[in-house]
Every structure is written in C-alpha cells, then in structure tokens.
mmCIF file of C-alpha atoms in Angstrom:
data_model
loop_
_atom_site.group_PDB
_atom_site.id
_atom_site.type_symbol
_atom_site.label_atom_id
_atom_site.label_comp_id
_atom_site.label_asym_id
_atom_site.label_seq_id
_atom_site.Cartn_x
_atom_site.Cartn_y
_atom_site.Cartn_z
ATOM 1 C CA UNK A 16 -63.154 -25.539 -33.099
ATOM 2 C CA UNK A 17 -60.864 -28.494 -33.499
ATOM 3 C CA UNK A 18 -61.231 -31.737 -31.543
ATOM 4 C CA UNK A 19 -59.021 -30.670 -28.618
ATOM 5 C CA UNK A 20 -60.927 -27.407 -28.151
ATOM 6 C CA UNK A 21 -64.244 -29.232 -28.307
ATOM 7 C CA UNK A 22 -63.002 -31.706 -25.690
ATOM 8 C CA UNK A 23 -61.919 -28.878 -23.367
ATOM 9 C CA UNK A 24 -65.306 -27.183 -23.740
ATOM 10 C CA UNK A 25 -67.083 -30.470 -23.097
ATOM 11 C CA UNK A 26 -65.127 -31.124 -19.887
ATOM 12 C CA UNK A 27 -65.829 -27.564 -18.747
ATOM 13 C CA UNK A 28 -69.532 -28.203 -19.313
ATOM 14 C CA UNK A 29 -69.359 -31.350 -17.164
ATOM 15 C CA UNK A 30 -67.312 -29.740 -14.376
ATOM 16 C CA UNK A 31 -70.334 -28.576 -12.293
ATOM 17 C CA UNK A 32 -71.604 -32.165 -12.115
ATOM 18 C CA UNK A 33 -68.264 -33.428 -10.759
ATOM 19 C CA UNK A 34 -68.421 -31.553 -7.470
ATOM 20 C CA UNK A 35 -68.462 -33.426 -4.159
ATOM 21 C CA UNK A 36 -69.549 -32.154 -0.756
ATOM 22 C CA UNK A 37 -66.838 -31.439 1.805
ATOM 23 C CA UNK A 38 -66.205 -34.005 4.501
ATOM 24 C CA UNK A 39 -68.687 -34.291 7.346
ATOM 25 C CA UNK A 40 -66.925 -35.568 10.429
ATOM 26 C CA UNK A 41 -70.100 -36.873 12.070
ATOM 27 C CA UNK A 42 -70.566 -39.431 9.257
ATOM 28 C CA UNK A 43 -68.840 -42.781 9.474
ATOM 29 C CA UNK A 44 -65.790 -43.164 7.276
ATOM 30 C CA UNK A 45 -67.122 -46.530 6.142
ATOM 31 C CA UNK A 46 -70.057 -44.802 4.430
ATOM 32 C CA UNK A 47 -67.614 -42.749 2.361
ATOM 33 C CA UNK A 48 -65.761 -45.882 1.288
ATOM 34 C CA UNK A 49 -69.066 -47.491 0.293
ATOM 35 C CA UNK A 50 -69.927 -44.415 -1.760
ATOM 36 C CA UNK A 51 -66.508 -44.597 -3.431
ATOM 37 C CA UNK A 52 -67.101 -48.211 -4.464
ATOM 38 C CA UNK A 53 -70.533 -47.319 -5.803
ATOM 39 C CA UNK A 54 -69.209 -44.398 -7.856
ATOM 40 C CA UNK A 55 -66.457 -46.523 -9.379
ATOM 41 C CA UNK A 56 -68.874 -49.321 -10.347
ATOM 42 C CA UNK A 57 -71.256 -46.829 -11.931
ATOM 43 C CA UNK A 58 -68.394 -45.298 -13.905
ATOM 44 C CA UNK A 59 -67.361 -48.740 -15.172
ATOM 45 C CA UNK A 60 -70.937 -49.534 -16.202
ATOM 46 C CA UNK A 61 -71.403 -46.287 -18.123
ATOM 47 C CA UNK A 62 -67.994 -46.789 -19.734
ATOM 48 C CA UNK A 63 -69.116 -50.212 -20.985
ATOM 49 C CA UNK A 64 -72.250 -48.580 -22.446
ATOM 50 C CA UNK A 65 -70.237 -45.888 -24.219
ATOM 51 C CA UNK A 66 -71.976 -43.133 -22.215
ATOM 52 C CA UNK A 67 -68.793 -41.122 -21.830
ATOM 53 C CA UNK A 68 -70.298 -38.140 -20.043
ATOM 54 C CA UNK A 69 -71.773 -40.143 -17.187
ATOM 55 C CA UNK A 70 -68.664 -42.315 -16.937
ATOM 56 C CA UNK A 71 -66.508 -39.174 -16.759
ATOM 57 C CA UNK A 72 -68.665 -37.547 -14.078
ATOM 58 C CA UNK A 73 -68.847 -40.573 -11.782
ATOM 59 C CA UNK A 74 -65.119 -41.292 -12.069
ATOM 60 C CA UNK A 75 -64.246 -37.642 -11.405
ATOM 61 C CA UNK A 76 -66.444 -37.714 -8.310
ATOM 62 C CA UNK A 77 -64.707 -40.934 -7.221
ATOM 63 C CA UNK A 78 -61.259 -39.346 -7.595
ATOM 64 C CA UNK A 79 -62.241 -36.210 -5.677
ATOM 65 C CA UNK A 80 -63.947 -38.228 -2.964
ATOM 66 C CA UNK A 81 -60.880 -40.416 -2.391
ATOM 67 C CA UNK A 82 -58.293 -37.641 -2.646
ATOM 68 C CA UNK A 83 -59.990 -34.757 -0.831
ATOM 69 C CA UNK A 84 -62.885 -36.008 1.302
ATOM 70 C CA UNK A 85 -61.859 -39.410 2.669
ATOM 71 C CA UNK A 86 -58.322 -38.300 3.490
ATOM 72 C CA UNK A 87 -59.720 -35.337 5.465
ATOM 73 C CA UNK A 88 -61.809 -37.553 7.759
ATOM 74 C CA UNK A 89 -60.503 -37.760 11.341
ATOM 75 C CA UNK A 90 -60.749 -41.591 11.321
ATOM 76 C CA UNK A 91 -58.723 -42.002 8.133
ATOM 77 C CA UNK A 92 -55.554 -43.226 9.890
ATOM 78 C CA UNK A 93 -57.286 -45.754 12.164
ATOM 79 C CA UNK A 94 -55.987 -49.344 11.786
ATOM 80 C CA UNK A 95 -59.457 -50.788 11.147
ATOM 81 C CA UNK A 96 -59.604 -48.916 7.821
ATOM 82 C CA UNK A 97 -56.271 -50.255 6.591
ATOM 83 C CA UNK A 98 -57.839 -52.575 3.985
ATOM 84 C CA UNK A 99 -60.015 -49.773 2.699
ATOM 85 C CA UNK A 100 -56.998 -47.504 2.336
ATOM 86 C CA UNK A 101 -55.147 -50.216 0.431
ATOM 87 C CA UNK A 102 -58.158 -50.692 -1.850
ATOM 88 C CA UNK A 103 -58.218 -46.974 -2.628
ATOM 89 C CA UNK A 104 -54.495 -46.942 -3.462
ATOM 90 C CA UNK A 105 -54.828 -50.015 -5.683
ATOM 91 C CA UNK A 106 -57.958 -48.642 -7.328
ATOM 92 C CA UNK A 107 -56.326 -45.292 -8.013
ATOM 93 C CA UNK A 108 -54.005 -46.779 -10.651
ATOM 94 C CA UNK A 109 -56.899 -48.572 -12.347
ATOM 95 C CA UNK A 110 -59.007 -45.452 -12.047
ATOM 96 C CA UNK A 111 -56.493 -43.309 -13.907
ATOM 97 C CA UNK A 112 -56.306 -45.915 -16.674
ATOM 98 C CA UNK A 113 -60.097 -45.857 -16.889
ATOM 99 C CA UNK A 114 -60.016 -42.054 -16.922
ATOM 100 C CA UNK A 115 -57.625 -42.060 -19.897
ATOM 101 C CA UNK A 116 -59.855 -44.567 -21.703
ATOM 102 C CA UNK A 117 -62.900 -42.353 -21.084
ATOM 103 C CA UNK A 118 -61.060 -39.318 -22.477
ATOM 104 C CA UNK A 119 -60.048 -41.352 -25.536
ATOM 105 C CA UNK A 120 -63.678 -42.312 -26.068
ATOM 106 C CA UNK A 121 -64.813 -38.707 -25.725
ATOM 107 C CA UNK A 122 -62.114 -37.544 -28.154
ATOM 108 C CA UNK A 123 -63.076 -40.181 -30.724
ATOM 109 C CA UNK A 124 -66.712 -39.181 -30.310
ATOM 110 C CA UNK A 125 -65.931 -35.489 -30.803
ATOM 111 C CA UNK A 126 -63.907 -36.324 -33.917
ATOM 112 C CA UNK A 127 -66.792 -38.365 -35.279
ATOM 113 C CA UNK A 128 -69.269 -35.600 -34.557
ATOM 114 C CA UNK A 129 -66.958 -32.953 -36.031
ATOM 115 C CA UNK A 130 -66.773 -34.931 -39.283
ATOM 116 C CA UNK A 131 -70.558 -35.251 -39.204
ATOM 117 C CA UNK A 132 -70.960 -31.475 -38.826
ATOM 118 C CA UNK A 133 -68.539 -30.856 -41.687
ATOM 119 C CA UNK A 134 -70.400 -33.260 -43.958
ATOM 120 C CA UNK A 135 -73.662 -31.587 -42.943
ATOM 121 C CA UNK A 136 -72.305 -28.131 -43.787
ATOM 122 C CA UNK A 137 -70.909 -29.431 -47.077
ATOM 123 C CA UNK A 138 -74.297 -30.903 -47.947
ATOM 124 C CA UNK A 139 -76.003 -27.591 -47.152
ATOM 125 C CA UNK A 140 -73.496 -25.694 -49.303
ATOM 126 C CA UNK A 141 -74.048 -28.086 -52.192
ATOM 127 C CA UNK A 142 -77.791 -27.623 -51.905
ATOM 128 C CA UNK A 143 -77.488 -23.836 -51.778
ATOM 129 C CA UNK A 144 -75.139 -23.887 -54.796
ATOM 130 C CA UNK A 145 -77.539 -26.099 -56.733
ATOM 131 C CA UNK A 146 -80.425 -23.784 -55.829
ATOM 132 C CA UNK A 147 -78.477 -20.706 -56.936
ATOM 133 C CA UNK A 148 -77.537 -22.415 -60.211
ATOM 134 C CA UNK A 149 -81.149 -23.369 -60.824
ATOM 135 C CA UNK A 150 -82.313 -19.818 -60.144
ATOM 136 C CA UNK A 151 -79.645 -18.453 -62.496
ATOM 137 C CA UNK A 152 -80.752 -20.854 -65.230
ATOM 138 C CA UNK A 153 -84.370 -19.837 -64.745
ATOM 139 C CA UNK A 154 -83.416 -16.148 -64.904
ATOM 140 C CA UNK A 155 -81.476 -16.729 -68.132
ATOM 141 C CA UNK A 156 -84.416 -18.621 -69.624
ATOM 142 C CA UNK A 157 -86.832 -15.872 -68.632
ATOM 143 C CA UNK A 158 -84.515 -13.305 -70.252
ATOM 144 C CA UNK A 159 -84.489 -15.326 -73.470
ATOM 145 C CA UNK A 160 -88.286 -15.576 -73.432
ATOM 146 C CA UNK A 161 -88.562 -11.832 -72.856
ATOM 147 C CA UNK A 162 -86.228 -11.202 -75.805
ATOM 148 C CA UNK A 163 -88.356 -13.496 -77.978
ATOM 149 C CA UNK A 164 -91.509 -11.603 -76.976
ATOM 150 C CA UNK A 165 -89.849 -8.283 -77.779
ATOM 151 C CA UNK A 166 -88.599 -9.510 -81.177
ATOM 152 C CA UNK A 167 -92.050 -10.866 -82.002
ATOM 153 C CA UNK A 168 -93.648 -7.578 -80.996
ATOM 154 C CA UNK A 169 -91.233 -5.601 -83.200
ATOM 155 C CA UNK A 170 -91.979 -7.932 -86.114
ATOM 156 C CA UNK A 171 -95.754 -7.405 -85.757
ATOM 157 C CA UNK A 172 -95.595 -3.597 -85.686
ATOM 158 C CA UNK A 173 -95.285 -3.158 -89.534
ATOM 159 C CA UNK A 174 -98.316 -5.421 -90.028
ATOM 160 C CA UNK A 175 -100.329 -3.395 -87.537
ATOM 161 C CA UNK A 176 -99.314 -0.182 -89.295
ATOM 162 C CA UNK A 177 -100.353 -1.658 -92.649
ATOM 163 C CA UNK A 178 -103.658 -2.762 -91.154
ATOM 164 C CA UNK A 179 -104.239 0.768 -89.821
ATOM 165 C CA UNK A 180 -103.551 2.248 -93.252
ATOM 166 C CA UNK A 181 -105.994 -0.213 -94.819
ATOM 167 C CA UNK A 182 -108.686 0.813 -92.344
ATOM 168 C CA UNK A 183 -108.189 4.442 -93.276
ATOM 169 C CA UNK A 184 -108.475 3.574 -96.986
ATOM 170 C CA UNK A 185 -111.690 1.641 -96.298
ATOM 171 C CA UNK A 186 -113.124 4.676 -94.575
ATOM 172 C CA UNK A 187 -112.261 6.831 -97.577
ATOM 173 C CA UNK A 188 -113.896 4.271 -99.877
ATOM 174 C CA UNK A 189 -117.085 4.339 -97.847
ATOM 175 C CA UNK A 190 -117.170 8.103 -98.101
ATOM 176 C CA UNK A 191 -116.792 8.030 -101.912
ATOM 177 C CA UNK A 192 -119.851 8.108 -104.333
ATOM 178 C CA UNK A 193 -121.650 4.826 -105.062
ATOM 179 C CA UNK A 194 -120.456 4.579 -108.657
ATOM 180 C CA UNK A 195 -116.808 4.619 -107.614
ATOM 181 C CA UNK A 196 -117.166 2.126 -104.710
ATOM 182 C CA UNK A 197 -117.746 -1.147 -106.801
ATOM 183 C CA UNK A 198 -114.517 -0.682 -108.671
ATOM 184 C CA UNK A 199 -112.528 -0.642 -105.444
ATOM 185 C CA UNK A 200 -114.106 -3.764 -103.923
ATOM 186 C CA UNK A 201 -111.902 -5.986 -106.057
ATOM 187 C CA UNK A 202 -108.780 -4.362 -104.727
ATOM 188 C CA UNK A 203 -109.999 -4.529 -101.100
ATOM 189 C CA UNK A 204 -110.657 -8.302 -100.984
ATOM 190 C CA UNK A 205 -107.008 -9.460 -101.077
ATOM 191 C CA UNK A 206 -106.132 -6.921 -98.382
ATOM 192 C CA UNK A 207 -108.994 -8.117 -96.164
ATOM 193 C CA UNK A 208 -107.781 -11.690 -96.638
ATOM 194 C CA UNK A 209 -104.279 -10.615 -95.674
ATOM 195 C CA UNK A 210 -105.601 -8.995 -92.488
ATOM 196 C CA UNK A 211 -107.500 -12.140 -91.548
ATOM 197 C CA UNK A 212 -104.240 -14.116 -91.547
ATOM 198 C CA UNK A 213 -102.896 -11.967 -88.714
ATOM 199 C CA UNK A 214 -103.062 -14.019 -85.482
ATOM 200 C CA UNK A 215 -102.671 -12.636 -81.959
ATOM 201 C CA UNK A 216 -100.370 -15.071 -80.121
ATOM 202 C CA UNK A 217 -100.885 -15.650 -76.390
ATOM 203 C CA UNK A 218 -98.247 -14.578 -73.890
ATOM 204 C CA UNK A 219 -95.602 -17.234 -73.343
ATOM 205 C CA UNK A 220 -95.468 -18.290 -69.654
ATOM 206 C CA UNK A 221 -93.190 -20.587 -67.643
ATOM 207 C CA UNK A 222 -92.973 -24.235 -68.527
ATOM 208 C CA UNK A 223 -94.530 -26.799 -66.197
ATOM 209 C CA UNK A 224 -91.145 -28.119 -65.095
ATOM 210 C CA UNK A 225 -90.195 -24.611 -64.001
ATOM 211 C CA UNK A 226 -93.191 -24.213 -61.687
ATOM 212 C CA UNK A 227 -93.420 -27.774 -60.359
ATOM 213 C CA UNK A 228 -90.857 -27.263 -57.599
ATOM 214 C CA UNK A 229 -92.538 -24.088 -56.421
ATOM 215 C CA UNK A 230 -95.840 -25.833 -55.657
ATOM 216 C CA UNK A 231 -94.390 -28.955 -54.071
ATOM 217 C CA UNK A 232 -92.877 -28.724 -50.560
ATOM 218 C CA UNK A 233 -89.171 -29.432 -50.454
ATOM 219 C CA UNK A 234 -88.007 -32.287 -48.222
ATOM 220 C CA UNK A 235 -84.410 -31.861 -47.074
ATOM 221 C CA UNK A 236 -82.787 -35.044 -45.783
ATOM 222 C CA UNK A 237 -79.819 -34.965 -43.480
ATOM 223 C CA UNK A 238 -77.909 -37.871 -42.060
ATOM 224 C CA UNK A 239 -78.501 -38.701 -38.401
ATOM 225 C CA UNK A 240 -75.728 -37.781 -35.960
ATOM 226 C CA UNK A 241 -73.410 -40.524 -34.741
ATOM 227 C CA UNK A 242 -75.055 -43.007 -32.398
ATOM 228 C CA UNK A 243 -72.335 -42.639 -29.781
ATOM 229 C CA UNK A 244 -72.961 -38.897 -29.601
ATOM 230 C CA UNK A 245 -76.700 -39.461 -29.165
ATOM 231 C CA UNK A 246 -76.039 -41.956 -26.394
ATOM 232 C CA UNK A 247 -73.771 -39.471 -24.651
ATOM 233 C CA UNK A 248 -76.381 -36.724 -24.930
ATOM 234 C CA UNK A 249 -78.929 -39.057 -23.346
ATOM 235 C CA UNK A 250 -76.449 -39.749 -20.563
ATOM 236 C CA UNK A 251 -75.940 -36.080 -19.726
ATOM 237 C CA UNK A 252 -79.714 -35.600 -19.910
ATOM 238 C CA UNK A 253 -80.039 -38.284 -17.235
ATOM 239 C CA UNK A 254 -77.730 -36.257 -15.010
ATOM 240 C CA UNK A 255 -79.660 -32.995 -15.413
ATOM 241 C CA UNK A 256 -83.308 -34.041 -15.781
ATOM 242 C CA UNK A 257 -83.918 -35.399 -12.286
ATOM 243 C CA UNK A 258 -86.276 -37.973 -13.772
ATOM 244 C CA UNK A 259 -86.096 -41.761 -13.761
ATOM 245 C CA UNK A 260 -82.682 -42.945 -14.955
ATOM 246 C CA UNK A 261 -81.808 -46.291 -16.503
ATOM 247 C CA UNK A 262 -78.644 -48.148 -15.599
ATOM 248 C CA UNK A 263 -77.543 -51.508 -16.985
ATOM 249 C CA UNK A 264 -75.893 -53.837 -14.460
ATOM 250 C CA UNK A 265 -74.351 -57.288 -15.015
ATOM 251 C CA UNK A 266 -76.805 -60.181 -14.883
ATOM 252 C CA UNK A 267 -74.462 -62.078 -12.553
ATOM 253 C CA UNK A 268 -75.156 -59.658 -9.727
ATOM 254 C CA UNK A 269 -78.124 -61.750 -8.576
ATOM 255 C CA UNK A 270 -75.992 -64.902 -8.472
ATOM 256 C CA UNK A 271 -73.294 -63.022 -6.574
ATOM 257 C CA UNK A 272 -75.807 -61.836 -4.004
ATOM 258 C CA UNK A 273 -77.184 -65.362 -3.604
ATOM 259 C CA UNK A 274 -73.661 -66.676 -3.100
ATOM 260 C CA UNK A 275 -72.890 -64.047 -0.475
ATOM 261 C CA UNK A 276 -76.141 -64.792 1.349
ATOM 262 C CA UNK A 277 -75.746 -68.585 1.247
ATOM 263 C CA UNK A 278 -74.018 -68.883 4.697
ATOM 264 C CA UNK A 279 -77.019 -67.224 6.303
ATOM 265 C CA UNK A 280 -79.537 -69.021 4.113
ATOM 266 C CA UNK A 281 -78.107 -72.451 4.936
ATOM 267 C CA UNK A 282 -77.523 -71.835 8.649
ATOM 268 C CA UNK A 283 -79.381 -74.420 10.739
ATOM 269 C CA UNK A 284 -81.982 -74.974 11.844
ATOM 270 C CA UNK A 285 -84.106 -72.705 9.637
ATOM 271 C CA UNK A 286 -81.626 -70.347 8.046
ATOM 272 C CA UNK A 287 -81.445 -66.601 8.355
ATOM 273 C CA UNK A 288 -83.136 -64.325 5.863
ATOM 274 C CA UNK A 289 -80.726 -61.976 4.138
ATOM 275 C CA UNK A 290 -82.109 -58.636 2.975
ATOM 276 C CA UNK A 291 -80.699 -56.754 0.021
ATOM 277 C CA UNK A 292 -81.698 -53.157 -0.667
ATOM 278 C CA UNK A 293 -82.175 -52.221 -4.311
ATOM 279 C CA UNK A 294 -83.062 -48.607 -5.056
ATOM 280 C CA UNK A 295 -84.880 -49.281 -8.287
ATOM 281 C CA UNK A 296 -86.707 -51.810 -10.468
ATOM 282 C CA UNK A 297 -84.922 -54.656 -12.237
ATOM 283 C CA UNK A 298 -85.956 -55.446 -15.790
ATOM 284 C CA UNK A 299 -84.555 -58.694 -17.173
ATOM 285 C CA UNK A 300 -82.586 -58.529 -20.417
ATOM 286 C CA UNK A 301 -80.708 -61.128 -22.452
ATOM 287 C CA UNK A 302 -77.240 -60.640 -20.971
ATOM 288 C CA UNK A 303 -77.734 -58.090 -18.210
ATOM 289 C CA UNK A 304 -80.330 -56.346 -16.097
ATOM 290 C CA UNK A 305 -81.673 -52.853 -16.498
ATOM 291 C CA UNK A 306 -82.080 -50.950 -13.246
ATOM 292 C CA UNK A 307 -84.451 -47.983 -13.288
ATOM 293 C CA UNK A 308 -83.327 -45.490 -10.673
ATOM 294 C CA UNK A 309 -85.689 -42.844 -9.254
#
C-alpha cells in the first residue's frame, strides 16, 4: 500500500473510537459545552506530543459533538448560550486547521514508517541473498572436495592391485620347496619396501571456517521503527487498554488556577476556599506536568 492507502486504513481503524453518544435532553447544555472544551484541549495536547492517533480521535469527537449533539439540544437557541455558540463557531475554523495539521502529521508518519518497512525488507533480502550465495559456495567447495577424493581413489587403485598381486606371489613362494625360497627373498624385499610406502589418507572433512557459523547462533539486527510511530502506537494503546493513561499538561495551569481563584482567596475577612477537581495525579516535570488519568 502507498501512503494514501495506509492513511485511509488508519483512519478507518480509528473510526470506532470517534463515536459520540446521541444528545440527552435531560442533561444541561452547559455540560456539553464543557465537554467540548475539554476534548479540544486534549486534542491540542496530544498534537503537541506528536501522538497523532489520540489527537485525531479527540478532535473528531469534538467536531461531532459540536455539529450533531449540541445543535440538537432543545436549549441550543436560548440567549444565555450565545457566547458558547460564538465560541463554537470561532473554534470550528481553528479546529479544521488543527485537523489538517494532524492529518499532515499522520501522513508524514506513515511515509516514514513505509520507508522503514522498505529498508527492513531490503535488509532481509540482502541477508537471504548472502546466505544463498554462501550456501552455493559451500556446495561448490564440497563438490570440488568430492572430486579430489574420487581422483585420489582412482589413483590408488593400481597400487592396490599391484599389492594384491604381490600377496599372491608371496603365497606361491611360501608354498615352494625350501631350496627355492632363499633365492626369491632378495626379489621380495624391494617390493615389501614399496608396499610399506603406501599410506592410507584420512577422509577430508569441512574446514573450521565452514562449520563455525553452524554452531554459533545467528544474531539478526534490525533498525528500530521511527520514534513517532512508536509514540502513536502507545497513544492508541492508551485508548484501548482501559488502564492508567498519561497526559502532559502545561505547567502554567496551576498559576492560571491560582489567578482565577484569587478573588475568592483575597475576599475579606478570611477569604473563601476555592476547590478545583483534578481527576488524576500530577507529577512535576521540567516544563510541564504529567497527569495520570485513571
């Protein structure tokens, strides 16, 4: 598949996570607007992290919520929600720009991963070609060794035949009378010396360099996939696992909350305590906070 086909398949895989529930008229419209703001902020945060899948899902849910759910609420046209309606209209233009940027990031990621897969396949083909070449070389070498053994065996056959004839002559000599036997001993000595020079060579086996690879385990090294793709896979795993999720939020959110609460905090005579609900645990980082969501 090319990049466009991979992108279509990826969006189809994410489509089930982009569903939103139909409008419930007994819920306040303000709660839907609050959910819309939350979804948009989460999409922006995941976009900043490069987690394209999560950013895509949350922004798609935001678009569907604003276009299909909020507009179907019976309180949508009430004057008290005028500012919220204006915010949705203004945010829609920014949302579509963000959506295009997310798609560009996903496309660049798919292109990067496609190149990685091609390089991986090329590396595997090179390794298989090298292995086939090595096996062919070993087969050719074994054929040469077999030919050498056969030539050596053919060269030794006349000597073995001569040795067999000499043994037969020795047997005839032993069967002759005693007065004839001493005269033949002189002629037998050189032949016995010639037979003693015949050496039985051992069978030629494979060289050590040919068998070294067979005993040692092979370690195949492949390059790691692109980091952006791994991050995106972790993001989609967060959507499907149902386990604790991690979300990075700007470090200035605490200062913003303190600023918003300052009118109550400084109200005389003792101030009013302002409560903020945080559905998770904040872990301090260098430039932002990490929120662990249940």
